[in-house]
Structures are given as structure tokens and as C-alpha cells.
Coordinates of C-alpha atoms in Angstrom, one line a residue:
Q1 CA 9.2 -69.2 22.1
P2 CA 7.1 -66.1 22.5
C3 CA 4.9 -65.3 19.6
P4 CA 6.4 -62.7 17.3
G5 CA 4.7 -59.3 17.4
P6 CA 3.1 -57.6 14.4
P7 CA 5.5 -56.5 11.7
P8 CA 6.8 -53.0 12.2
Q9 CA 4.6 -50.4 10.4
P10 CA 6.2 -47.7 8.3
E11 CA 6.2 -44.4 10.0
T12 CA 3.6 -42.0 8.6
P13 CA 4.6 -38.4 8.4
A14 CA 3.2 -36.0 11.0
P15 CA 0.3 -34.0 9.7
S16 CA 1.1 -30.4 8.8
P17 CA 0.0 -27.8 11.4
P18 CA -3.5 -26.4 10.7
R19 CA -4.0 -22.9 9.2
E20 CA -4.4 -20.0 11.5
T21 CA -7.7 -18.0 11.7
W22 CA -8.4 -14.6 13.0
A23 CA -9.3 -14.4 16.6
G24 CA -12.2 -12.0 15.9
K25 CA -13.7 -10.0 13.0
Y26 CA -12.4 -6.7 14.4
E27 CA -8.8 -7.8 14.1
F28 CA -9.4 -8.6 10.4
L29 CA -11.2 -5.3 9.7
L30 CA -8.4 -3.3 11.5
S31 CA -5.7 -5.3 9.7
C32 CA -7.2 -4.6 6.3
L33 CA -8.0 -0.9 7.2
G34 CA -4.4 -0.4 8.4
Y35 CA -3.1 -2.1 5.2
C36 CA -5.1 0.1 3.0
V37 CA -4.7 3.4 4.9
G38 CA -1.0 4.2 4.2
L39 CA 1.4 6.9 3.4
G40 CA -0.4 7.8 0.1
N41 CA -3.5 8.8 2.0
V42 CA -1.5 11.5 3.8
W43 CA 1.0 12.7 1.3
R44 CA -0.6 12.0 -2.1
F45 CA -4.4 12.4 -2.0
P46 CA -4.4 16.0 -0.7
Y47 CA -2.0 17.1 -3.4
L48 CA -4.0 15.3 -6.1
C49 CA -7.1 17.2 -4.9
Y50 CA -5.2 20.5 -5.3
R51 CA -3.7 19.6 -8.6
N52 CA -6.9 18.3 -10.2
G53 CA -9.4 21.0 -9.4
G54 CA -9.8 20.7 -5.7
G55 CA -13.3 19.5 -4.7
V56 CA -14.1 18.6 -8.3
F57 CA -11.5 15.8 -8.0
L58 CA -13.8 14.2 -5.4
I59 CA -16.3 13.4 -8.1
S60 CA -13.9 11.5 -10.3
Y61 CA -12.5 9.9 -7.2
F62 CA -15.8 8.4 -6.0
I63 CA -16.8 7.4 -9.4
M64 CA -13.7 5.4 -9.7
L65 CA -14.2 4.0 -6.3
L66 CA -17.7 2.7 -7.3
G67 CA -16.7 1.5 -10.7
M68 CA -13.2 0.0 -10.0
G69 CA -12.3 0.1 -6.3
L70 CA -15.2 -1.6 -4.7
P71 CA -15.6 -4.4 -7.3
L72 CA -11.8 -5.3 -7.4
F73 CA -11.7 -5.2 -3.6
L74 CA -14.5 -7.6 -3.2
M75 CA -13.1 -9.9 -5.8
E76 CA -9.8 -10.3 -4.0
L77 CA -11.3 -10.7 -0.5
S78 CA -13.9 -13.2 -1.8
L79 CA -11.2 -15.3 -3.6
G80 CA -9.0 -15.4 -0.6
Q81 CA -11.8 -16.2 1.9
Y82 CA -13.4 -18.9 -0.4
G83 CA -10.2 -20.7 -1.2
A84 CA -8.6 -20.2 2.2
A85 CA -5.2 -20.0 0.5
G86 CA -2.5 -17.5 -0.4
P87 CA -1.9 -15.7 -3.7
I88 CA -0.3 -18.8 -5.5
T89 CA -2.2 -21.8 -4.0
V90 CA -5.6 -20.1 -4.5
W91 CA -5.2 -20.5 -8.2
K92 CA -5.7 -24.2 -7.9
C93 CA -9.2 -23.1 -9.0
C94 CA -7.8 -22.3 -12.4
P95 CA -4.1 -23.5 -12.9
L96 CA -3.9 -21.5 -16.0
L97 CA -3.8 -18.3 -14.0
R98 CA -1.2 -19.5 -11.4
G99 CA 1.2 -16.9 -12.8
V100 CA -1.0 -14.2 -11.5
G101 CA -0.1 -15.3 -8.0
V102 CA 3.6 -15.3 -8.8
A103 CA 3.3 -11.8 -10.2
M104 CA 1.5 -10.7 -7.0
L105 CA 4.4 -12.2 -5.0
I106 CA 7.0 -10.3 -7.0
V107 CA 5.1 -7.0 -6.7
S108 CA 4.8 -7.4 -2.9
S109 CA 8.5 -8.2 -2.6
L110 CA 9.6 -5.1 -4.6
V111 CA 7.1 -2.8 -2.8
S112 CA 8.2 -4.2 0.6
L113 CA 11.8 -3.5 -0.4
Y114 CA 11.4 0.2 -0.7
Y115 CA 8.5 0.9 1.5
N116 CA 10.4 0.1 4.6
V117 CA 13.1 2.6 3.5
I118 CA 10.4 5.2 3.9
I119 CA 9.7 4.0 7.5
A120 CA 13.5 4.2 8.1
W121 CA 13.4 7.9 7.0
A122 CA 10.4 8.4 9.4
F123 CA 12.4 6.8 12.2
Y124 CA 15.3 9.2 11.5
Y125 CA 13.1 12.2 11.7
L126 CA 11.4 10.8 14.8
G127 CA 14.7 10.5 16.6
S128 CA 15.7 14.0 15.4
S129 CA 12.3 15.4 16.7
F130 CA 13.5 15.0 20.3
Q131 CA 15.9 17.9 19.8
S132 CA 14.9 21.5 20.6
P133 CA 15.1 23.4 18.4
L134 CA 14.3 21.0 15.6
P135 CA 17.4 20.5 13.4
W136 CA 15.5 21.5 10.3
S137 CA 14.1 24.7 11.7
C138 CA 15.4 28.2 11.3
D139 CA 16.1 28.4 15.0
A140 CA 18.9 25.7 14.8
P141 CA 22.3 27.2 15.0
N142 CA 23.5 25.4 11.8
N143 CA 20.6 27.0 9.8
R144 CA 21.1 30.7 10.6
H145 CA 22.9 31.3 7.3
L146 CA 19.8 30.0 5.5
C147 CA 17.2 32.0 7.3
Q148 CA 16.9 35.7 7.9
V149 CA 14.1 36.5 10.4
V150 CA 12.4 39.8 10.2
T151 CA 9.2 41.3 11.6
R152 CA 6.3 42.7 9.5
W153 CA 3.0 43.7 10.9
G154 CA 3.6 41.8 14.0
R155 CA 4.3 38.5 12.2
V156 CA 7.5 36.6 12.3
L157 CA 8.5 35.9 8.7
Q158 CA 11.1 33.8 7.1
N159 CA 12.6 36.2 4.5
V160 CA 12.8 34.2 1.4
S161 CA 15.7 35.3 -0.8
A162 CA 15.0 36.5 -4.2
S163 CA 17.4 34.2 -5.6
A164 CA 16.0 31.5 -7.7
D165 CA 18.4 28.8 -6.2
W166 CA 17.3 29.5 -2.6
V167 CA 16.5 26.4 -0.6
S168 CA 14.8 26.2 2.8
A169 CA 16.5 24.8 5.9
S170 CA 14.2 21.8 5.9
E171 CA 15.1 21.0 2.3
V172 CA 18.8 21.2 3.1
F173 CA 18.3 18.8 6.1
W174 CA 16.4 16.4 3.9
K175 CA 18.8 16.4 1.0
E176 CA 22.1 16.7 2.8
R177 CA 21.6 15.2 6.3
V178 CA 19.1 12.5 5.4
L179 CA 19.5 11.5 1.8
G180 CA 23.0 12.8 1.0
V181 CA 22.1 13.2 -2.6
T182 CA 24.1 16.4 -2.9
H183 CA 27.2 14.3 -2.7
S184 CA 26.3 12.0 -5.6
S185 CA 26.7 12.9 -9.3
G186 CA 23.8 10.6 -10.4
L187 CA 22.4 7.1 -10.7
G188 CA 25.9 5.7 -11.6
D189 CA 27.5 7.1 -8.5
P190 CA 25.6 5.5 -5.5
G191 CA 28.4 6.3 -3.0
P192 CA 28.7 4.6 0.4
V193 CA 25.9 3.4 2.6
R194 CA 24.5 6.1 5.0
W195 CA 24.9 4.2 8.2
P196 CA 22.5 6.3 10.3
L197 CA 19.8 5.4 7.8
A198 CA 21.0 1.7 7.8
L199 CA 20.5 1.5 11.5
C200 CA 17.0 3.0 11.1
L201 CA 16.3 0.5 8.4
L202 CA 17.5 -2.3 10.7
A203 CA 15.2 -1.0 13.5
A204 CA 12.3 -0.9 11.0
W205 CA 12.7 -4.5 9.8
T206 CA 13.3 -5.7 13.5
L207 CA 10.0 -4.0 14.5
L208 CA 8.2 -5.8 11.6
F209 CA 9.8 -9.2 12.6
L210 CA 8.7 -8.9 16.2
C211 CA 5.2 -7.8 15.3
L212 CA 4.8 -10.7 12.8
L213 CA 6.5 -13.2 14.9
K214 CA 3.4 -15.2 15.8
G215 CA 1.6 -14.5 12.5
I216 CA -1.9 -13.0 12.6
R217 CA -2.1 -13.9 16.3
S218 CA 0.5 -11.1 17.1
S219 CA -0.2 -8.7 14.2
G220 CA -3.9 -9.0 14.9
K221 CA -3.2 -7.5 18.4
V222 CA -0.7 -4.9 17.2
V223 CA -3.2 -3.4 14.8
Y224 CA -5.4 -2.3 17.6
F225 CA -2.7 0.4 18.2
T226 CA -1.1 0.9 14.7
A227 CA -4.5 1.1 12.9
T228 CA -6.2 3.5 15.3
F229 CA -3.3 5.8 16.3
P230 CA -3.2 7.6 13.0
Y231 CA -6.8 8.7 13.3
L232 CA -6.0 10.1 16.7
V233 CA -3.1 12.1 15.3
I234 CA -5.1 13.3 12.3
L235 CA -7.9 14.5 14.6
I236 CA -5.4 16.3 16.9
L237 CA -3.8 18.0 13.9
I238 CA -7.2 19.1 12.5
I239 CA -8.1 20.7 15.8
R240 CA -4.7 22.4 16.2
G241 CA -4.7 23.5 12.6
A242 CA -8.1 25.1 12.9
T243 CA -6.8 27.5 15.6
L244 CA -4.0 28.7 13.4
D245 CA -4.0 32.0 11.5
G246 CA -4.2 31.3 7.8
S247 CA -5.6 27.8 8.1
L248 CA -8.8 28.7 6.2
D249 CA -6.7 29.8 3.3
G250 CA -5.1 26.5 3.3
V251 CA -8.5 24.6 3.4
R252 CA -9.9 26.9 0.8
F253 CA -7.0 26.1 -1.4
Y254 CA -7.5 22.4 -0.8
L255 CA -11.1 22.5 -1.8
S256 CA -11.1 25.2 -4.5
S257 CA -13.2 23.9 -7.5
D258 CA -12.2 24.1 -11.1
W259 CA -15.0 22.3 -13.0
S260 CA -13.2 22.5 -16.4
R261 CA -10.7 19.9 -15.0
L262 CA -13.2 17.1 -15.3
Q263 CA -12.6 17.3 -19.1
S264 CA -9.0 16.2 -18.6
A265 CA -8.0 12.5 -18.8
Q266 CA -5.2 13.2 -16.3
V267 CA -7.8 13.8 -13.5
W268 CA -9.5 10.5 -14.1
S269 CA -6.3 8.7 -14.4
D270 CA -5.0 10.2 -11.1
A271 CA -8.3 9.2 -9.4
A272 CA -8.1 5.6 -10.7
S273 CA -4.5 5.2 -9.7
Q274 CA -5.1 6.7 -6.2
I275 CA -8.0 4.3 -5.7
F276 CA -5.9 1.3 -6.9
Y277 CA -2.9 2.0 -4.8
S278 CA -4.7 3.2 -1.7
L279 CA -6.8 0.1 -1.5
G280 CA -3.8 -2.1 -2.1
I281 CA -5.5 -4.1 -4.9
G282 CA -3.5 -6.7 -6.8
F283 CA -0.5 -7.0 -4.3
G284 CA -1.8 -10.2 -2.6
G285 CA -2.0 -8.7 0.9
L286 CA -5.8 -8.5 0.9
L287 CA -6.2 -12.0 -0.6
S288 CA -3.9 -13.5 2.1
M289 CA -5.6 -11.7 5.1
A290 CA -9.0 -12.8 3.8
S291 CA -7.8 -16.4 3.6
Y292 CA -7.7 -16.6 7.5
N293 CA -11.4 -15.6 7.7
R294 CA -14.2 -17.9 8.6
F295 CA -15.9 -19.3 5.6
D296 CA -19.3 -17.7 6.4
N297 CA -17.9 -14.2 7.0
N298 CA -19.9 -11.5 5.2
V299 CA -17.3 -10.3 2.8
I300 CA -19.6 -7.7 1.2
R301 CA -20.1 -5.9 4.4
D302 CA -16.3 -5.9 5.1
T303 CA -15.7 -4.5 1.6
L304 CA -18.0 -1.6 2.3
I305 CA -16.6 -0.8 5.7
I306 CA -13.0 -0.9 4.7
T307 CA -13.1 0.9 1.3
I308 CA -15.4 3.7 2.5
G309 CA -13.3 4.1 5.7
N310 CA -10.1 4.3 3.6
C311 CA -11.5 6.9 1.3
C312 CA -12.9 9.1 4.1
T313 CA -9.5 9.0 5.8
S314 CA -7.8 10.3 2.7
F315 CA -10.3 13.2 2.5
F316 CA -10.1 14.2 6.1
A317 CA -6.3 13.9 6.2
G318 CA -6.3 16.8 3.7
F319 CA -7.7 19.1 6.3
A320 CA -4.9 18.3 8.7
I321 CA -2.3 18.9 6.0
F322 CA -3.5 22.0 4.4
S323 CA -4.6 23.8 7.5
V324 CA -0.9 23.8 8.7
L325 CA 0.4 24.6 5.3
G326 CA -1.9 27.5 5.1
H327 CA -0.5 28.8 8.4
M328 CA 3.0 28.5 7.0
A329 CA 2.0 30.4 3.9
W330 CA 0.5 33.1 6.1
R331 CA 3.7 33.4 8.1
R332 CA 5.8 33.6 5.0
Q333 CA 3.4 36.1 3.3
V334 CA 3.3 33.9 0.1
P335 CA 0.5 32.0 -1.7
V336 CA -0.4 28.6 -0.4
G337 CA 0.5 27.0 -3.7
S338 CA 4.2 27.9 -3.3
V339 CA 4.5 25.7 -0.1
V340 CA 2.5 22.7 -1.4
D341 CA 4.4 19.6 -2.5
S342 CA 3.6 15.9 -3.1
G343 CA 5.1 12.7 -1.9
P344 CA 8.3 12.8 0.2
G345 CA 8.5 16.5 -0.5
L346 CA 5.4 17.0 1.5
A347 CA 6.0 14.5 4.3
F348 CA 9.7 15.3 4.8
V349 CA 10.2 18.9 3.7
A350 CA 7.0 21.1 3.5
Y351 CA 5.0 19.7 6.5
P352 CA 8.1 19.4 8.9
E353 CA 8.9 23.0 8.1
A354 CA 5.3 24.0 8.9
L355 CA 5.4 22.1 12.2
S356 CA 8.7 23.9 13.1
L357 CA 6.8 27.2 13.1
L358 CA 4.3 26.0 15.8
P359 CA 4.8 26.6 19.5
G360 CA 6.1 23.3 21.0
S361 CA 7.2 22.2 17.6
P362 CA 9.1 19.0 18.9
F363 CA 5.8 17.6 20.3
W364 CA 3.9 18.0 17.0
S365 CA 6.8 16.7 15.1
I366 CA 7.0 13.5 17.2
L367 CA 3.2 13.0 16.8
F368 CA 3.4 13.4 13.0
F369 CA 6.4 11.1 12.4
L370 CA 5.1 8.5 14.9
M371 CA 1.9 8.5 12.7
L372 CA 4.0 8.0 9.6
V373 CA 5.7 5.0 11.2
T374 CA 2.5 3.3 12.1
L375 CA 0.9 4.0 8.7
G376 CA 3.9 2.4 7.0
V377 CA 4.1 -0.6 9.4
D378 CA 0.5 -1.4 9.0
T379 CA 0.9 -1.5 5.2
L380 CA 3.9 -3.7 5.4
F381 CA 2.0 -6.1 7.7
G382 CA -0.2 -7.0 4.7
N383 CA 2.7 -7.2 2.2
I384 CA 4.8 -9.5 4.3
E385 CA 1.9 -11.6 5.3
G386 CA 1.1 -12.1 1.6
I387 CA 4.6 -13.4 1.0
T388 CA 4.8 -15.7 4.0
T389 CA 1.2 -17.0 3.3
A390 CA 2.2 -17.8 -0.2
V391 CA 5.3 -19.8 0.9
L392 CA 3.5 -21.6 3.8
D393 CA 0.7 -22.7 1.6
E394 CA 3.1 -24.1 -1.0
F395 CA 5.2 -25.8 1.8
P396 CA 2.8 -26.6 4.6
A397 CA 5.6 -28.3 6.7
L398 CA 6.9 -24.8 7.4
R399 CA 3.9 -23.9 9.4
S400 CA 5.4 -25.0 12.7
W401 CA 6.4 -22.1 14.9
R402 CA 10.2 -22.6 14.7
R403 CA 10.2 -23.1 10.9
K404 CA 7.8 -20.2 10.3
T405 CA 10.0 -17.9 12.5
A406 CA 13.1 -19.0 10.6
L407 CA 11.3 -18.2 7.3
L408 CA 10.2 -14.8 8.6
G409 CA 13.8 -14.1 9.8
V410 CA 15.3 -15.0 6.5
L411 CA 12.8 -12.7 4.6
C412 CA 13.5 -9.8 6.9
I413 CA 17.3 -10.2 6.7
S414 CA 17.2 -10.6 2.9
F415 CA 15.0 -7.5 2.5
Y416 CA 17.2 -5.5 4.8
L417 CA 20.4 -6.4 2.9
L418 CA 18.8 -5.6 -0.4
G419 CA 17.4 -2.4 1.0
L420 CA 20.9 -1.1 1.8
L421 CA 21.2 -0.1 -1.8
L422 CA 18.3 2.3 -1.1
V423 CA 20.0 4.1 1.8
T424 CA 23.1 5.1 -0.2
Q425 CA 23.6 8.6 -1.5
V426 CA 21.5 7.8 -4.6
G427 CA 18.8 5.8 -2.6
G428 CA 16.3 8.6 -2.7
P429 CA 15.9 8.8 -6.6
L430 CA 16.0 4.9 -6.7
R431 CA 13.0 4.6 -4.5
P432 CA 9.6 4.9 -6.3
A433 CA 7.1 7.1 -4.4
P434 CA 4.4 4.9 -3.2
G435 CA 1.0 5.5 -4.9
T436 CA 2.5 7.1 -8.0
P437 CA 2.4 4.6 -10.9
G438 CA 5.7 4.4 -12.8
E439 CA 7.4 7.2 -10.8
V440 CA 11.1 7.4 -10.9
T441 CA 12.0 3.8 -11.8
G442 CA 9.0 2.4 -13.7
A443 CA 7.3 1.6 -10.5
P444 CA 8.0 -2.1 -9.8
G445 CA 4.9 -2.2 -7.7
G446 CA 2.8 0.1 -10.0
A447 CA 1.4 -0.2 -13.4
P448 CA 2.2 -3.9 -13.9
A449 CA 0.1 -4.7 -11.0
M450 CA -2.9 -3.1 -12.7
T451 CA -2.9 -6.0 -15.2
L452 CA -3.4 -8.6 -12.7
P453 CA -7.2 -8.1 -12.1
L454 CA -7.7 -8.1 -15.9
V455 CA -7.7 -11.9 -16.0
P456 CA -11.0 -13.4 -17.1
T457 CA -13.3 -14.7 -14.4
G458 CA -16.5 -16.7 -14.5
V459 CA -18.8 -13.8 -13.2
G460 CA -21.9 -15.8 -12.7
Q461 CA -20.1 -18.6 -10.8
F462 CA -18.2 -16.2 -8.8
C463 CA -21.4 -14.5 -7.5
R464 CA -22.8 -18.0 -6.6
D465 CA -19.6 -18.7 -4.6
I466 CA -20.1 -15.5 -2.6
V467 CA -23.8 -16.4 -1.9
D468 CA -22.5 -19.9 -0.7
M469 CA -20.2 -18.2 1.7
I470 CA -22.6 -15.6 3.2
C471 CA -25.4 -18.2 3.4
R472 CA -28.1 -16.0 4.9
C473 CA -27.7 -13.3 2.4
P474 CA -29.6 -10.1 3.4
P475 CA -31.7 -8.4 0.6
W476 CA -29.3 -5.6 0.4
C477 CA -26.4 -8.0 -0.2
S478 CA -28.3 -9.5 -3.1
H479 CA -28.9 -6.1 -4.6
M480 CA -25.1 -5.3 -4.2
L481 CA -24.2 -8.5 -6.0
G482 CA -26.2 -7.5 -9.0
Y483 CA -24.3 -4.2 -9.1
F484 CA -20.9 -6.0 -8.7
K485 CA -21.8 -8.5 -11.4
L486 CA -22.4 -5.6 -13.8
C487 CA -19.1 -4.0 -12.8
W488 CA -17.1 -7.2 -13.2
A489 CA -18.5 -7.9 -16.6
F490 CA -18.2 -4.5 -18.2
F491 CA -17.4 -1.2 -16.2
T492 CA -14.3 -2.4 -14.2
P493 CA -12.4 -4.0 -17.2
C494 CA -13.0 -0.9 -19.2
L495 CA -11.9 1.5 -16.5
L496 CA -8.8 -0.7 -15.9
L497 CA -7.9 -0.8 -19.5
F498 CA -8.2 3.1 -19.7
T499 CA -6.0 3.5 -16.7
L500 CA -3.5 1.0 -17.8
I501 CA -3.0 2.5 -21.3
Y502 CA -2.9 6.1 -20.1
T503 CA -0.4 5.3 -17.3
F504 CA 2.0 3.6 -19.7
L505 CA 1.7 6.4 -22.3
D506 CA 2.3 9.0 -19.6
M507 CA 5.1 7.1 -18.0
Y508 CA 7.2 6.6 -21.1
S509 CA 6.3 9.6 -23.2
K510 CA 8.7 11.8 -21.2
P511 CA 12.0 11.4 -19.5
L512 CA 11.9 10.4 -15.8
R513 CA 13.1 13.0 -13.4
Y514 CA 13.9 13.3 -9.7
G515 CA 13.7 17.1 -9.1
S516 CA 16.0 18.7 -11.7
Y517 CA 17.9 15.4 -12.3
E518 CA 17.0 13.4 -15.4
F519 CA 17.6 9.7 -15.3
P520 CA 19.8 8.1 -17.9
A521 CA 18.4 5.8 -20.6
W522 CA 19.8 2.7 -18.8
G523 CA 18.1 3.7 -15.6
T524 CA 14.8 4.0 -17.3
S525 CA 15.3 0.7 -19.0
L526 CA 16.0 -0.9 -15.7
G527 CA 12.6 0.2 -14.4
V528 CA 10.9 -1.1 -17.6
C529 CA 12.6 -4.5 -17.1
M530 CA 11.1 -4.6 -13.5
G531 CA 7.6 -4.0 -14.8
V532 CA 8.0 -6.5 -17.7
L533 CA 9.4 -9.1 -15.3
T534 CA 6.2 -8.9 -13.3
C535 CA 3.9 -9.1 -16.3
L536 CA 5.8 -12.0 -17.9
Q537 CA 4.8 -14.3 -15.0
I538 CA 1.2 -14.5 -16.3
P539 CA 2.0 -15.9 -19.7
L540 CA 4.8 -18.0 -18.3
G541 CA 2.6 -19.5 -15.7
A542 CA -0.1 -20.2 -18.4
A543 CA 2.5 -21.8 -20.7
L544 CA 3.7 -24.2 -17.8
A545 CA 0.1 -25.1 -17.0
L546 CA -0.6 -26.0 -20.6
G547 CA 2.6 -28.0 -20.9
R548 CA 1.6 -30.2 -18.0
E549 CA -1.5 -31.4 -19.7
S550 CA -1.9 -33.7 -22.7
G551 CA -3.9 -33.7 -25.9
T552 CA -4.5 -31.0 -28.4
L553 CA -4.1 -27.3 -27.6
S554 CA -7.8 -27.0 -27.1
D555 CA -7.9 -30.0 -24.8
R556 CA -5.0 -28.7 -22.8
F557 CA -6.6 -25.2 -22.4
Q558 CA -9.8 -26.8 -21.2
K559 CA -8.0 -29.0 -18.6
A560 CA -5.8 -26.1 -17.5
T561 CA -8.9 -24.0 -16.6
Q562 CA -10.5 -26.8 -14.5
P563 CA -10.0 -26.7 -10.8
L564 CA -7.7 -29.3 -9.4
N565 CA -9.1 -32.1 -7.3
S566 CA -7.4 -30.7 -4.2
W567 CA -9.5 -27.6 -4.3
R568 CA -11.5 -27.5 -1.1
T569 CA -15.2 -28.0 -1.1
A570 CA -17.2 -25.0 0.2
T571 CA -19.3 -27.0 2.7
A572 CA -16.4 -28.7 4.4
R573 CA -14.2 -25.7 4.7
D574 CA -15.4 -24.6 8.1
A575 CA -15.9 -28.0 9.5
A576 CA -12.5 -29.4 8.8
E577 CA -9.4 -29.0 6.6
D578 CA -10.6 -31.6 4.1
V579 CA -10.3 -31.9 0.4
I580 CA -12.5 -34.0 -2.0
D581 CA -11.9 -35.6 -5.4
V582 CA -15.0 -34.3 -7.2
P583 CA -15.2 -31.5 -9.7
F584 CA -15.3 -28.1 -8.3
T585 CA -18.3 -27.0 -10.3
I586 CA -20.4 -29.8 -9.1
T587 CA -19.7 -29.0 -5.5
L588 CA -20.5 -25.3 -5.9
T589 CA -23.7 -25.7 -7.9
G590 CA -25.2 -28.7 -6.2
S591 CA -27.5 -26.5 -4.2
D592 CA -28.8 -24.9 -7.4

């Protein structure tokens, strides 16, 4: 009889596919820059400059950048790069704060839900821009009853009616043709889905799905276009605007200084909120994108490049906006302030109307709305990447291409179906304007997110971790770390606390409005519940972490703040995807 063979061995599960990494440092920089430079840079920052004293607002803006923006941005990038994990898994370094990651995930989901609706609006306008004349211009046959054209001193003017209820052709197009809000009686009367917008929303989610199909390998290539094209359009609009009559009046209006405004708390709150939202801090996107970096990437250098580039973009975009608005005011023979608006009113009413007055208006309109699409898509890259990274880190078996594609497809389909509520006749008021804390529905992606960076952090240990990553730390990096350490320990928490308190007081001290429509009490309560749901994840996560431990409350707290054994050692991170079973603090401070 032949000798029996060895006993059958139990099958071992196949190892999970390894984590991706960026193909090059420029892809990471462009992805982060595209994520930060969004719609708020174009339609909110210029208006805030005008509303808060013009050039004086830049003082408060850059002070908030130095005291709050830079430190928080570096904190999120460093945490993601060191831990090489998404918004939830990265909190293995401190299980007590795992709820922060869950809150980030909720915020990113809510923001993604409404942000892509704005891209759908931009798609709708982009498709309409291929008509001549533009359907929101006075030259369109359907708008002749709204516009009476006369000539005065050689200028073609739109004769604005003296009636107080007069509306422009572009506003009629926005409210009737796009939103359909004139057919709804209020929040309790949503009406049917507007199918042209539903198709545009489907196109927006399909575009995102295709761009993110291969993760950062595909999105990292797309950003070479989507992150750079807006700069080309802004430059073209600045050059074109400089040649228009009345453009200097618009620029002068943009930068006019009112030094007394620095005494107002509203100015500092607006500067802080603009920094916070423009940089995308606390949403998990930055943390997720940084988790795909090499361990020794110079995160301080990247922080300076991205934040300064983002803020400069906001400033120079104002010249492109106000030069054209100044020309529209010149054509109408009205003050520049009467044609200035903020948020969707600027991007979809005032500026399109100004573009319709230019020769070759369809061309300029196509450029502008294509820029809005690329700005929005870039921002959503980071949000969706943060969500998928969080899920894949919790369930590594999903990292195979097929399962990851299925996950991405389920997310996009789910967001699309939920987003149909925002393309009904009441969808415009339901959607919070990005970059405005608490606007319209309590800002699900707004003020609650400000509480996330307030969690305590071991500042000294955190600085040593950054030095471990950079290894050969240049002298200027060491000096910068001293500055960041001071900010993390004192200045940043104080500024965040001021912004948080002022935002909530301002948000709930007066009724929420959308134009002349005042929201009912139940609508305001719904927005508050969204914010509370996000904030509750932090104490709930802490309670669950304490419940898993044993001993007295003090013992449980001490154990819940210690890193898990699966937290990756710093020295092995780049060599292999290994984990060790030694305390985290010994690993980090062994070189000390």
C-alpha cells in the first residue's frame, strides 16, 4: 500500500490586497488643492470681502489662516499620513475618539449629498450655454417682456423697472426654469422631481463614478485637468474683464476699505468660517488622501503649498468676478452694490447675466460653467474618497477591484436616489449653500464639523511623530513646528471656540430664510437634528470605548486612551504593511 500523504491542511484566507499609494507627489498636491479650491472660493470669498470692509477683510482672513487654518490642516494631514488609515481606523491611536471618525463620515456623506446637486445645476447651465442667444439673456424671445432695451449716451442699457417686484431675466430663468420654486408653496410642498435636473444629477454621479473607478490611480490622473483648468479660466476672465468698461469700478468696490469693520465680531467669524470651509478641515477628505502618502513625505511643506495656494486663488478669483460685475453695473447705470450677490445668487443669477452682456456670450458662459463643474468635481473627489477609504480600512477584504467597484457603485446610486429630494421644486431651499455655516437647514456639513478638531491631542508627542516622518527635518521645519505647537496648545482652540459659539448664536438667534421665504419651525428643527446627530457620535463613540474596557472608570479611561496593539510602528510603515504588539509610545519615543 502506498504511504499516506500528509494530512490536509486547513485553507488559510487569502491576504487582503495592499493599500494603494500615490504614483507621485504632484498627484497628491493637485488632489488636495483641487479638494480645497471649490465653489466657495469663487462665489463666497469675493462677496465676504465686499460685505466686511473690502481689503480690510484680508487682514482678518490671513490672521485666521495663520492661527487656525494652517495648524488644523497640518494636524489632519499628519494624522492621516502617520497612521496610513482612513477617518475611522486612524483612531486606533486613541479608541476613545473613534466617534470623531464616524462624525467625519456623516459630515462627508451629507455634504456629498447636496454638493453634487450644485454640479447638476452647473451641468444644466452648461448645456443651456450652447444656445444663442443665451436663454437667460434679454435677447431671448421669451424674455422680451422682462427687458426693455433703450440707448443712453451710446450705451445699451437694460431699463430696470421702478417697480419693487421687478426681477431680471436671469433670475426668472433660475427660479422657474431651473429650480421651479415658484410652483411650490413652501417646505411642506416639495412637488414632483424636476426630471431635467434629475438627468443632470445622474450625469454628475456617473462622472464621479468613472473618475474614481480605480481609486487614486484614476482620480490622480484626472486632477491634472480638473485642478488646473479653473486657474486657466480665472486668468482668462481676469484678462477679459480688465478690457471692459466699468471693470475698475467693480475692482474698486471689491477692495474698498472700511477699517471700522475690524471691530465687528461678524468680520472675524466670517473669516474663520471661510478658512475652515475653504480648506475642507474636519470632513475626513484630507486625512484620507494623506493616508496614501509615503511615510517620509514632507507634510509641512505640502501644508504651506496647499493652504497658501488655496487662499491666493480665493483672492484672485475676486478680480475675475467683480471686473465683470462692474461692467454690468456700468451698462445698467446702477451702483455696483446693486448687482452683487452671494452663493448661488452670484454663480447662477448675477454672473451669468453679466456674461450675457459680453460679445460672444455663449463662449464665456461655457467656460464659466465648465469651471464650476471642475471645481465641484474636485471637491467631491476628496469627500467620496474619504467615505470609501473609511469603509475599506474597516473591511480590508473589499479592497479587490471588483468589490471596491461594487462599493463605489452602491454609494453613487444611493447618493443619487437620496439627492432626488433636492431636485424637486423645493430642492433649492433644502440645499445648504456650501461654505456658509448653518445656512438654510442648519448646515449638516457646517458648524458641527467645527467641534471635531477640538478633541484633545498630545501636542508634544504629535510633534515628535511629525519629526519621525520627515526624518531629515530642515531647520525651517523645526522652527515651523515650534509655531504649530504653540497654536495647537492655545491659539487654535481659542479661535475655534469663538467661531463655534458665535456661529451657533448667529444661526439660531434669527429665523432661517431663503430669500423672502421664512422656514417653518419644524424645518429649522430638522436642521438642528442633523447637526446634533453629527456631534453625538463623539460622546457615543467614547461611551462604547469605555464600555469595552474593564475596571474602574479611571482605569477604563486610561485604557481607552492607549493605542491598540494593531497600530502600525513608524519605522516599519514604509518597508512593509506590518503591525507590532508593543506599546505605541515606546515605538515612537525609542529614538529619544
